[in-house]
mmCIF file of C-alpha atoms and ligand atoms in Angstrom:
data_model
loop_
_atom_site.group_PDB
_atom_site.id
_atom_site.type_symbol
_atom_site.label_atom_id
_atom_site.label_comp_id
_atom_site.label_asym_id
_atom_site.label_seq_id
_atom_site.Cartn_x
_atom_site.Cartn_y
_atom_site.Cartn_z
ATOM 1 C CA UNK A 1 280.486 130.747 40.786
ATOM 2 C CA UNK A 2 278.162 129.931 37.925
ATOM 3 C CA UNK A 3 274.494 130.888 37.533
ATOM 4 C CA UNK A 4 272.305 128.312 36.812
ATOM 5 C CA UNK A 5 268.676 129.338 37.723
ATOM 6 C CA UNK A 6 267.984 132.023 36.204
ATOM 7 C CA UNK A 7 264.462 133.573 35.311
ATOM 8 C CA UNK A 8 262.379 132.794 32.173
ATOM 9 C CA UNK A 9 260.059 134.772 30.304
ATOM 10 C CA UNK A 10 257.028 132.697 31.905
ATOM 11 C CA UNK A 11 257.795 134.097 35.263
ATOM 12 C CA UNK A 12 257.310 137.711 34.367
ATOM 13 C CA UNK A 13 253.374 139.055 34.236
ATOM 14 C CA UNK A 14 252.408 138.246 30.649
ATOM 15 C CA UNK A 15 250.848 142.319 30.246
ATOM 16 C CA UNK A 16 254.950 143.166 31.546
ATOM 17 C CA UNK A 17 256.606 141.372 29.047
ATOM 18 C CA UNK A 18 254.575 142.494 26.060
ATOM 19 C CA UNK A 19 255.078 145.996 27.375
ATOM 20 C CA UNK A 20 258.594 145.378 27.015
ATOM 21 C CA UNK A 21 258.516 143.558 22.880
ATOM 22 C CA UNK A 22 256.221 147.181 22.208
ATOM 23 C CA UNK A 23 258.736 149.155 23.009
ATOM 24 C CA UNK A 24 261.209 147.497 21.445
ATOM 25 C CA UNK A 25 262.874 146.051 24.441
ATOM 26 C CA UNK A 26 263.942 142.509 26.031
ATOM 27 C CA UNK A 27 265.218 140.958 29.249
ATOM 28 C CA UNK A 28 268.138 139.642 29.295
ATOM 29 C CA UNK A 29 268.458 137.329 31.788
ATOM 30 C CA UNK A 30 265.999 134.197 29.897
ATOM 31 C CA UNK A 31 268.457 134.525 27.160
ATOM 32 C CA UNK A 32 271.743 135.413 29.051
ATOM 33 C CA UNK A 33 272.982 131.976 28.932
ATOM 34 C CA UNK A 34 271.918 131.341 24.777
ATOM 35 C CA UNK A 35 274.427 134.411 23.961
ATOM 36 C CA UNK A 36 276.990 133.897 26.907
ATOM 37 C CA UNK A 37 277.357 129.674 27.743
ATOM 38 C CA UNK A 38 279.333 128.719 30.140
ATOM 39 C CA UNK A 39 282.789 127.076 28.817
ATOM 40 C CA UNK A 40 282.577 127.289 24.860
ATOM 41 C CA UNK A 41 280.862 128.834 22.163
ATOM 42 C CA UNK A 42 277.139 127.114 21.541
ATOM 43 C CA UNK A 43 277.665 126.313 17.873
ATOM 44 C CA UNK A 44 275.905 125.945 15.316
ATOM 45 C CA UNK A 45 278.106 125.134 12.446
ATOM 46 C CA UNK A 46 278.253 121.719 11.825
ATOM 47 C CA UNK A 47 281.100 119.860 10.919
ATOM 48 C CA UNK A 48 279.802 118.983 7.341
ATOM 49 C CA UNK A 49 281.837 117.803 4.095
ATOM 50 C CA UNK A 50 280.603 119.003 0.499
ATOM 51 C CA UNK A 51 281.782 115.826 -1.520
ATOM 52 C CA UNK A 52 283.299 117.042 -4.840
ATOM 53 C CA UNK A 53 281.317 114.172 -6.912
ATOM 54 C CA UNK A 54 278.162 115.582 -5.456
ATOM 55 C CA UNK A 55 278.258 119.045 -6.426
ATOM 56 C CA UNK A 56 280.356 119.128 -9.516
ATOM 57 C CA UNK A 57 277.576 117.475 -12.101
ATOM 58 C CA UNK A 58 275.042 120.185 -11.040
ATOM 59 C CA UNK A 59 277.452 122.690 -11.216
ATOM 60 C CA UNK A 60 278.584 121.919 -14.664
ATOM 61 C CA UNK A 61 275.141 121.755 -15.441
ATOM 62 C CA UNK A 62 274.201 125.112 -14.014
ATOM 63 C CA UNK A 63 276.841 126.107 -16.823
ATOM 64 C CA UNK A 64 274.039 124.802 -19.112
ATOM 65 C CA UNK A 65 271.168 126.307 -17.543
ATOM 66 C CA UNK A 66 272.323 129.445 -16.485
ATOM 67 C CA UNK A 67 274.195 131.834 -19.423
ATOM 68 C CA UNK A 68 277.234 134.145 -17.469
ATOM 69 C CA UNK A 69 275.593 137.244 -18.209
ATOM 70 C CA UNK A 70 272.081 135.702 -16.561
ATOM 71 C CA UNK A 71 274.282 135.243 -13.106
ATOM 72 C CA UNK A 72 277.545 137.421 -13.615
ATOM 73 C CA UNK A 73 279.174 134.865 -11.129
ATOM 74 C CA UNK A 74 278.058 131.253 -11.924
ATOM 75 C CA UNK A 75 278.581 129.677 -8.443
ATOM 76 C CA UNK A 76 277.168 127.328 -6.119
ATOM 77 C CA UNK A 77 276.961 128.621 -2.596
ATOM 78 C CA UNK A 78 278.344 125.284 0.435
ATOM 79 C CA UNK A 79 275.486 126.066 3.036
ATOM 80 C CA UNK A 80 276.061 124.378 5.985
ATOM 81 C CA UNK A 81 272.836 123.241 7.463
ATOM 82 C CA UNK A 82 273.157 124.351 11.193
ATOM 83 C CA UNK A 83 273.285 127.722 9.609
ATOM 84 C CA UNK A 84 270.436 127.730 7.620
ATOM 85 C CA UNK A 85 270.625 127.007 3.921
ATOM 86 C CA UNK A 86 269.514 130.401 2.851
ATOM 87 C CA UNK A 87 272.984 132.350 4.740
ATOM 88 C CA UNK A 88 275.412 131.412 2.579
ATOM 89 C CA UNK A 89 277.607 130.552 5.253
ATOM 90 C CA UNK A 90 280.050 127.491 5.595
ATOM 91 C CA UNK A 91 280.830 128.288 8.941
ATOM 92 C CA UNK A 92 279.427 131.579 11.060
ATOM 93 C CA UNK A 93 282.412 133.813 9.177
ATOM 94 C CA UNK A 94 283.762 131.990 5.764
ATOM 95 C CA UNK A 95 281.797 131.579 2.923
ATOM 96 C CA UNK A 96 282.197 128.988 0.505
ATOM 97 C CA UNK A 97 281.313 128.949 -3.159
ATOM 98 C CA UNK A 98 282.689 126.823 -6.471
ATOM 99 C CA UNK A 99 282.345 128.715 -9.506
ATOM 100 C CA UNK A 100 282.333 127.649 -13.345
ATOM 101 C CA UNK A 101 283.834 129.602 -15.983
ATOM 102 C CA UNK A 102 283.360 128.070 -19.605
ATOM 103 C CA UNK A 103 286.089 128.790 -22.616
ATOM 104 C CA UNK A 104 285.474 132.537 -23.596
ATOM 105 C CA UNK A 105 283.062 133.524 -20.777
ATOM 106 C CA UNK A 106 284.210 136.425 -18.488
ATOM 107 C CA UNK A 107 282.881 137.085 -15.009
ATOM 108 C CA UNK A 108 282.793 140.742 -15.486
ATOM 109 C CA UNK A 109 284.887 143.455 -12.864
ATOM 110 C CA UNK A 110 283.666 144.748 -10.216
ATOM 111 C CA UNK A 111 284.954 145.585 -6.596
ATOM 112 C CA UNK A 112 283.573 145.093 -3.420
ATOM 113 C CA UNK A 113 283.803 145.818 0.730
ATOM 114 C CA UNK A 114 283.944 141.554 1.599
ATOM 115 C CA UNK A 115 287.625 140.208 0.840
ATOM 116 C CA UNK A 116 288.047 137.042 -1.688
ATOM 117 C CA UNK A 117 290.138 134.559 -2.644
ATOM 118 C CA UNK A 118 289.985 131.850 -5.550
ATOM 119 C CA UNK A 119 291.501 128.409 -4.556
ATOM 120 C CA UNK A 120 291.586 126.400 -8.687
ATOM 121 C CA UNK A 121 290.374 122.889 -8.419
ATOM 122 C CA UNK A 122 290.306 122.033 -12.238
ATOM 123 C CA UNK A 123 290.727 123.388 -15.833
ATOM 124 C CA UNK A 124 293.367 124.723 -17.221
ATOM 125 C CA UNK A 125 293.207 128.603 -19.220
ATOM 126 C CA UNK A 126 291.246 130.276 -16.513
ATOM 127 C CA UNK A 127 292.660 133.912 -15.375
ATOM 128 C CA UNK A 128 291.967 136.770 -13.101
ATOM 129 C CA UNK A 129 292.648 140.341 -13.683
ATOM 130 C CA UNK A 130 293.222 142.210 -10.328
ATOM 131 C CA UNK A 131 294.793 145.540 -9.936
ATOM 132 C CA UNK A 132 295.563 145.919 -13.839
ATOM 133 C CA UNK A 133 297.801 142.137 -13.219
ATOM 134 C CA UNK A 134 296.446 139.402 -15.424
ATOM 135 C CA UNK A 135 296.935 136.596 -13.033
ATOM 136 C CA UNK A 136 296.664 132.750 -14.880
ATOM 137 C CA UNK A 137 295.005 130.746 -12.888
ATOM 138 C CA UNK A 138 296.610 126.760 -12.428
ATOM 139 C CA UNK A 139 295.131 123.870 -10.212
ATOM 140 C CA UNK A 140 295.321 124.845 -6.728
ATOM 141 C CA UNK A 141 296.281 128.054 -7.046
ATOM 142 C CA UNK A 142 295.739 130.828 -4.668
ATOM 143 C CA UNK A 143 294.316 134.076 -5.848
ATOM 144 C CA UNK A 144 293.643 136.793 -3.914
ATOM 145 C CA UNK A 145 290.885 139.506 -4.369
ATOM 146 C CA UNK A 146 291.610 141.881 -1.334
ATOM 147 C CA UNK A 147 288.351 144.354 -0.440
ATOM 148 C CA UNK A 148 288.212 146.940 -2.567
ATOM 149 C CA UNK A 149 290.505 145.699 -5.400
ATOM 150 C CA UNK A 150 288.647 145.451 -9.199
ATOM 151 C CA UNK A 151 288.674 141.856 -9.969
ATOM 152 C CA UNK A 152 287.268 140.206 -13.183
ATOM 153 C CA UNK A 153 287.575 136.520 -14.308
ATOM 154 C CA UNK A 154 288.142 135.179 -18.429
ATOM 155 C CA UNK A 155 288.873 131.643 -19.097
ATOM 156 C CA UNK A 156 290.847 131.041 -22.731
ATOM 157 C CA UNK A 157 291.517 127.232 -22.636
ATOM 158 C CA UNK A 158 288.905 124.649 -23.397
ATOM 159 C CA UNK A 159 286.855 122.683 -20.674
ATOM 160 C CA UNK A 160 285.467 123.553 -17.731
ATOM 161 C CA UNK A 161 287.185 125.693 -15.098
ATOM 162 C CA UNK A 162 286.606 125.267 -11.720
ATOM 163 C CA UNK A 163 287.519 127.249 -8.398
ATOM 164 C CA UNK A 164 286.223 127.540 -4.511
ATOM 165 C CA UNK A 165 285.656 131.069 -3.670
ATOM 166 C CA UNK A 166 286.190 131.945 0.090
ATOM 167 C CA UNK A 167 285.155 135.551 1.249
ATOM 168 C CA UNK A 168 284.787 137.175 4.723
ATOM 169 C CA UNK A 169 280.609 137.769 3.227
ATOM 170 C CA UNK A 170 278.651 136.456 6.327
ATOM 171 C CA UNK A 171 281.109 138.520 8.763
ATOM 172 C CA UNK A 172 280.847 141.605 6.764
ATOM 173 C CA UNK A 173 277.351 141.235 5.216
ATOM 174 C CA UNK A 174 276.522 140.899 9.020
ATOM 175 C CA UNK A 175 277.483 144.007 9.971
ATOM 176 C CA UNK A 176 275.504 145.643 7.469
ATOM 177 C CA UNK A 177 279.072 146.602 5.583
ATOM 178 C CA UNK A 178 278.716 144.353 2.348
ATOM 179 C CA UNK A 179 278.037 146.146 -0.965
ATOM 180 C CA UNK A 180 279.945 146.219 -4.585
ATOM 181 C CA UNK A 181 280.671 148.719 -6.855
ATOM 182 C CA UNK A 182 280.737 147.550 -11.126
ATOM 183 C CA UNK A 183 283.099 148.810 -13.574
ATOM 184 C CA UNK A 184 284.230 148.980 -17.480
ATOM 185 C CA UNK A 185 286.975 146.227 -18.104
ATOM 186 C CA UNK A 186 290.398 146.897 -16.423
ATOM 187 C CA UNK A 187 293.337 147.852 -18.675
ATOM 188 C CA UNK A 188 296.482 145.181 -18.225
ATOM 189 C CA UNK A 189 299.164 147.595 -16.897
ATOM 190 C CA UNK A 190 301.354 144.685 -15.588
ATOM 191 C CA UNK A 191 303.571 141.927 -17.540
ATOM 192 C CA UNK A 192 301.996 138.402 -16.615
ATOM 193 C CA UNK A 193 304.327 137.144 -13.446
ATOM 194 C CA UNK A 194 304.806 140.591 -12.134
ATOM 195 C CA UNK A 195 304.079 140.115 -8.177
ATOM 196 C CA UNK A 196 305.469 136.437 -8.158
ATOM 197 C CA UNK A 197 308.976 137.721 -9.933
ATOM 198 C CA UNK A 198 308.515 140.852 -7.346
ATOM 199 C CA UNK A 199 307.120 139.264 -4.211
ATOM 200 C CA UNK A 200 307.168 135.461 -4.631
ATOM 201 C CA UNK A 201 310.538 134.320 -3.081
ATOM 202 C CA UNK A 202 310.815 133.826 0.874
ATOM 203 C CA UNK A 203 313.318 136.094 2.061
ATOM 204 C CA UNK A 204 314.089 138.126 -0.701
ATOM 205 C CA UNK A 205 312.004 141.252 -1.602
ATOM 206 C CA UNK A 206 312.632 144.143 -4.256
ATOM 207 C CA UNK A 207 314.808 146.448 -2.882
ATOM 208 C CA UNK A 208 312.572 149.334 -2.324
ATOM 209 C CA UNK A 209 310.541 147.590 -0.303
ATOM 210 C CA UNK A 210 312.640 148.777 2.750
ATOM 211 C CA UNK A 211 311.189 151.694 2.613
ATOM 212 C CA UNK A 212 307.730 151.496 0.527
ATOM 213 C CA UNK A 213 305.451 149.097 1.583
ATOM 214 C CA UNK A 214 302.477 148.252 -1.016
ATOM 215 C CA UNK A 215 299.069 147.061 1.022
ATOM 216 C CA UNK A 216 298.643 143.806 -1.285
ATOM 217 C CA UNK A 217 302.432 142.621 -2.557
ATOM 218 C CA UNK A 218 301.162 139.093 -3.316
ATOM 219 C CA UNK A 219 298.220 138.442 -4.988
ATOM 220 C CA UNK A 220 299.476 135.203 -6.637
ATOM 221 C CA UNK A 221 300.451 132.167 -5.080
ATOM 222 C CA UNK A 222 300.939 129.118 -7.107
ATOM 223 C CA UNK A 223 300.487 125.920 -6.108
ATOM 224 C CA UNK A 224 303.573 124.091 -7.246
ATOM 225 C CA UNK A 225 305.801 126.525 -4.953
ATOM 226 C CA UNK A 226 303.607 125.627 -1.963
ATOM 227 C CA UNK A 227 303.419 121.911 -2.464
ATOM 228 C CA UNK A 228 307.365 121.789 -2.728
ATOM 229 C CA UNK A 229 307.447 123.863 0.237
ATOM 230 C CA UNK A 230 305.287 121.483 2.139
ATOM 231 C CA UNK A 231 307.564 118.545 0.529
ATOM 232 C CA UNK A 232 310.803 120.464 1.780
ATOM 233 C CA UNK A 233 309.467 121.242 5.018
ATOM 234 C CA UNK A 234 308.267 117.554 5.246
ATOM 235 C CA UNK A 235 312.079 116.633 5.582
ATOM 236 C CA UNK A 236 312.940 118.585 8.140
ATOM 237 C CA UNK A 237 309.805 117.763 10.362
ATOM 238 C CA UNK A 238 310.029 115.122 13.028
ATOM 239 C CA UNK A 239 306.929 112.211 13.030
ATOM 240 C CA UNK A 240 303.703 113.954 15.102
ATOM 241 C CA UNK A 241 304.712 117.161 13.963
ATOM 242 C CA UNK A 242 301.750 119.300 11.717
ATOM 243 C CA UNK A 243 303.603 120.223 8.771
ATOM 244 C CA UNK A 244 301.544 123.236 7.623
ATOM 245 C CA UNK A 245 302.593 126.451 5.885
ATOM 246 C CA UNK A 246 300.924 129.967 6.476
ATOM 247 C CA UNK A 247 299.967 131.664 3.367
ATOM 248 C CA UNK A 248 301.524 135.497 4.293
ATOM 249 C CA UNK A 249 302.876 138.797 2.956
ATOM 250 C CA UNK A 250 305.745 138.777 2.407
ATOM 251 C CA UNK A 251 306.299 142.609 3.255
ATOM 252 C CA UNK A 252 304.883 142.077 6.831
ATOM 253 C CA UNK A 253 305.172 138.334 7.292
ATOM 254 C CA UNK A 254 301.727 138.819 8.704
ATOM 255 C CA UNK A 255 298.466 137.093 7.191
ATOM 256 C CA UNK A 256 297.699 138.176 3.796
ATOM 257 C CA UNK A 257 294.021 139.171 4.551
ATOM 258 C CA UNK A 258 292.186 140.927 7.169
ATOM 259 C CA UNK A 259 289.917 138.359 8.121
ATOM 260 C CA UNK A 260 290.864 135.255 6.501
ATOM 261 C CA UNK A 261 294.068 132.992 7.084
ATOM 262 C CA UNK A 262 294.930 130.506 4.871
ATOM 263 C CA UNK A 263 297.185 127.440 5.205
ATOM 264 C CA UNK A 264 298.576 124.672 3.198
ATOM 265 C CA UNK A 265 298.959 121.008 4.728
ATOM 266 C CA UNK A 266 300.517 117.771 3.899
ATOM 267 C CA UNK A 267 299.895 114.828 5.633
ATOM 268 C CA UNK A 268 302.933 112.332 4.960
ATOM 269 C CA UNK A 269 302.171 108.800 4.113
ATOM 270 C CA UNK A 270 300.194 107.021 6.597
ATOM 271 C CA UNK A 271 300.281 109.858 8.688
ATOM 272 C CA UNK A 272 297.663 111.002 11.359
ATOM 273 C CA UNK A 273 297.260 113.732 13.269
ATOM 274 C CA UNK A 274 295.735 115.821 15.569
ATOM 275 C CA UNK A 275 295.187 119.770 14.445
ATOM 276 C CA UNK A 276 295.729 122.064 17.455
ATOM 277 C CA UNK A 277 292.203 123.163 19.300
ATOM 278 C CA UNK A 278 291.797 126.756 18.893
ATOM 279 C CA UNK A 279 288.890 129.338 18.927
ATOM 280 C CA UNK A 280 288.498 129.781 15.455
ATOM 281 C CA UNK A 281 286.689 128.135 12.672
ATOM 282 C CA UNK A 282 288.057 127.088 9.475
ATOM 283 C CA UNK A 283 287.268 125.280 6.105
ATOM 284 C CA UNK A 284 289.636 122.539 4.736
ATOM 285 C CA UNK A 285 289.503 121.651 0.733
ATOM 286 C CA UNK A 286 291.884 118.199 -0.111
ATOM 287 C CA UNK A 287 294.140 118.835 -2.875
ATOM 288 C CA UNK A 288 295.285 115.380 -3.702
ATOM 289 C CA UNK A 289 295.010 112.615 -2.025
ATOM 290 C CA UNK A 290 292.413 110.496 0.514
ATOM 291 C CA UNK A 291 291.867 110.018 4.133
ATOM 292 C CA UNK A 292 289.687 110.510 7.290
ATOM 293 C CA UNK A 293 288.779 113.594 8.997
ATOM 294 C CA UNK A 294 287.570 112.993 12.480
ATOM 295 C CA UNK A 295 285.837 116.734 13.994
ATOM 296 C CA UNK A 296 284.603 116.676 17.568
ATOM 297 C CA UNK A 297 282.395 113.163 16.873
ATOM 298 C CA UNK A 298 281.640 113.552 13.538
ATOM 299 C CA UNK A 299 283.805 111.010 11.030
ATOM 300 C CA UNK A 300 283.933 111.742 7.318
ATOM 301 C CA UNK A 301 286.247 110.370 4.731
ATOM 302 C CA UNK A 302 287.554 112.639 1.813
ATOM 303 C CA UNK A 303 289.146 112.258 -1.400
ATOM 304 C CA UNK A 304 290.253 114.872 -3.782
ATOM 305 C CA UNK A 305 288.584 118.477 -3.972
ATOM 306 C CA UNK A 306 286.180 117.409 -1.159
ATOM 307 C CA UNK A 307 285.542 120.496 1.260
ATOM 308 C CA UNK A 308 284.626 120.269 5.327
ATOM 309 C CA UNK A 309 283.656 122.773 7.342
ATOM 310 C CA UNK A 310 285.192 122.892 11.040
ATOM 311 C CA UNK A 311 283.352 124.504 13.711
ATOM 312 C CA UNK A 312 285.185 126.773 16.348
ATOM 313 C CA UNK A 313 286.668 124.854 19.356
ATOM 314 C CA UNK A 314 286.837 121.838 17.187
ATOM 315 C CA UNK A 315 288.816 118.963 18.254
ATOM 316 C CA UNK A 316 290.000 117.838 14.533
ATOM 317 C CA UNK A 317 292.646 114.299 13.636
ATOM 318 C CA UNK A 318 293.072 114.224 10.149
ATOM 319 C CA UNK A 319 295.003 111.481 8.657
ATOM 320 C CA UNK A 320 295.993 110.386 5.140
ATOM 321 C CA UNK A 321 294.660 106.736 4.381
ATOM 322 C CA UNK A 322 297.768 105.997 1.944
ATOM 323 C CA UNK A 323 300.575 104.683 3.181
ATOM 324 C CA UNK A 324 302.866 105.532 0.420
ATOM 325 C CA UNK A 325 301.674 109.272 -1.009
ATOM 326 C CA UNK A 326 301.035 112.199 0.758
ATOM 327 C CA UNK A 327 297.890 113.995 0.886
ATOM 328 C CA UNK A 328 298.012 117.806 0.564
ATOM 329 C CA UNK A 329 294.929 120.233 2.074
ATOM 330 C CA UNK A 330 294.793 123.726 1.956
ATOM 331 C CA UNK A 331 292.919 125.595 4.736
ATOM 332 C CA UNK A 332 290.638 128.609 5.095
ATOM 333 C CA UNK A 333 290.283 130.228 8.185
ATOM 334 C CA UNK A 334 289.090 133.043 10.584
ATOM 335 C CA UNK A 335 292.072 133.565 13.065
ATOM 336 C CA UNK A 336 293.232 136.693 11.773
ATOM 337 C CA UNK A 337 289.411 138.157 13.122
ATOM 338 C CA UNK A 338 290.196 136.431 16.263
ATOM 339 C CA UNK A 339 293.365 137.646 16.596
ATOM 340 C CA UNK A 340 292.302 141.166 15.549
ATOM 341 C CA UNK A 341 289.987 140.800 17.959
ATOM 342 C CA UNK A 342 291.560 139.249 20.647
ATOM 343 C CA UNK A 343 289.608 136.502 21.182
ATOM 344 C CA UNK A 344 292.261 134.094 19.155
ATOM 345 C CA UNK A 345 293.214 131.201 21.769
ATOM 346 C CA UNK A 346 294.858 127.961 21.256
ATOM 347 C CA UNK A 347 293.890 125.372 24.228
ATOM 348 C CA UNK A 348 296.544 122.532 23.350
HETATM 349 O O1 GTQ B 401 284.164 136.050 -8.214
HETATM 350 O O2 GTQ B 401 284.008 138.076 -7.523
HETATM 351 O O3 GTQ B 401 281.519 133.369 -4.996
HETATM 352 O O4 GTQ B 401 281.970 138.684 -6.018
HETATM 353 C C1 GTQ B 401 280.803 135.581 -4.592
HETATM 354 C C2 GTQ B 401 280.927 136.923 -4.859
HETATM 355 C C3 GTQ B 401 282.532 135.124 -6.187
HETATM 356 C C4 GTQ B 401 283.669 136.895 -7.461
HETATM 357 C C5 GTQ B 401 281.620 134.688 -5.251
HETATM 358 C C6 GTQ B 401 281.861 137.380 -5.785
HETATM 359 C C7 GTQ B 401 282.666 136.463 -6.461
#
């Protein structure tokens, strides 16, 4: 049985109601169905794309305008409109940035409660110290900043270096847990490569590891083992089957982060296809190649380092418009809230 007449604020005595906003009290039942619809979330995110061309010549020129120690992190936020501009949020949860680092700049450390992630979309020499582990930073590249882990970014090539930040920042910002803490420069305690030589092989861990788990193995993964992992897995895949790989830990074989899940996917030449429909939301950046993404009745096209926002409950068909390369994305998303939560569902 559904409710569908229920009472507004313009049938209650006028002198009632404002009793009611002086203390400091509401009834529920005029907004009952605006927080609980019937069927599916009422979203607001909006299945936007941030086109790469667009933003990249005012970022690079924010590089001119803005020194690094005038903004310690020189990024420009992806707002998506049917969140309001000023909430930094891509979709309700993930928050989107693209930062520039210029040759011999550093982003300096600090720590802080929200949990991050770099994804590199151009530039070669950029790094990331986390954890006393210089980590070098390559194009597409995953980097991982886990809460509470010092982090600080140096960049000792030439050119520009670019890279989307994703963080957890409207979830935990909205429940009044977001702050940072800054520090003096980390001392390097770690030989470059460290957690990939320790950690970066499927199936094969350092032996004490059986018995002593460390929180954050990985924090490290580089791009040209995913994208022949995609290729290889490619092979083995029959037509109309997603081939997608789950960035994980390789202690636990669970999601990395606490919030945030990300993914890697190739679409094989002329390939399209339909993403499963599930509760949460999620943020897809293209990697190479060129294509179409279709989200609930919204059409975009997207070419390299282009970045979309899907809404929850999205009905999403992606497909790659060349018939004779792939196209490789790599995905941000909030399932592993959902599924902490228990409000993760797949309805296809
Ligand atoms: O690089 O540590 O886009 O702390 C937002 C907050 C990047 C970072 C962001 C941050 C960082």
């Amino acid at each position: 049985m559904s409710t569908t007449h229920l009472g507004t604020v313009e049938d209650l005595p006028k002198d009632y109601y404002e009793k009611l906003v002086a203390n400091n009290t509401l009834p529920l039942w005029p907004a009952l169905r605006a927080v609980l619809p019937h069927g599916k979330p009422a979203r607001r995110t909006q299945p936007v794309i941030w086109r790469y061309a667009d933003v990249r010549p005012d970022l690079l020129r924010a590089g001119e305008l803005t020194p690094i120690e005038k903004a310690e992190r020189r990024v420009l936020v992806l707002c998506n409109p049917g969140l309001g501009l000023d909430n930094m949020q891509a979709t309700a949860s993930i928050y989107i940035g693209l930062q520039l680092i210029q040759p011999g700049e550093t982003a300096p450390n600090h720590k802080h409660s929200p949990s991050a992630v770099r994804f590199v979309i151009e530039g070669e020499g950029g790094f990331t110290v986390v954890n006393g582990e210089k980590l070098p930073m390559e194009k597409g590249d995953l980097i991982l900043t886990p809460p509470g882990l010092w982090h600080e970014h140096g960049h000792e090539g030439s050119g520009p270096v670019v890279w989307l930040d994703a963080l957890d920042l409207p979830l935990i910002y909205g429940i009044d847990a977001s702050y940072c803490t800054e520090g003096t420069s980390q001392t390097i305690d770690k030989v470059v490569g460290t957690c990939t030589a320790r950690y970066g092989r499927g199936g094969l861990l350092p032996y004490s590891a059986l018995d002593q788990k460390t929180h954050y193995p990985l924090l490290r993964f580089p791009w040209k083992d995913v994208r022949a992992a995609l290729q290889q897995l490619a092979e083995v895949s029959p037509a109309g089957q997603l081939v997608q790989l789950a960035y994980v830990n390789p202690e636990t074989g669970a999601e990395c982060l606490p919030t945030l899940g990300f993914s890697a996917i190739m679409l094989r030449p002329g390939e399209q296809i339909r993403l499963p429909l599930r509760s949460a939301s999620s943020v897809v950046h293209v990697v190479e190649g060129a294509g179409a993404a279709h989200v609930d009745d919204a059409q975009h096209r997207f070419s390299a380092a282009d970045t979309l926002a899907i809404p929850t409950h999205a009905a999403v068909t992606l497909s790659n418009a060349s018939a004779d390369q792939p196209a490789f994305l790599f995905m941000v998303d909030d399932a592993p809230l959902h599924r902490k939560l228990g409000i993760y569902e797949v309805f296809d």
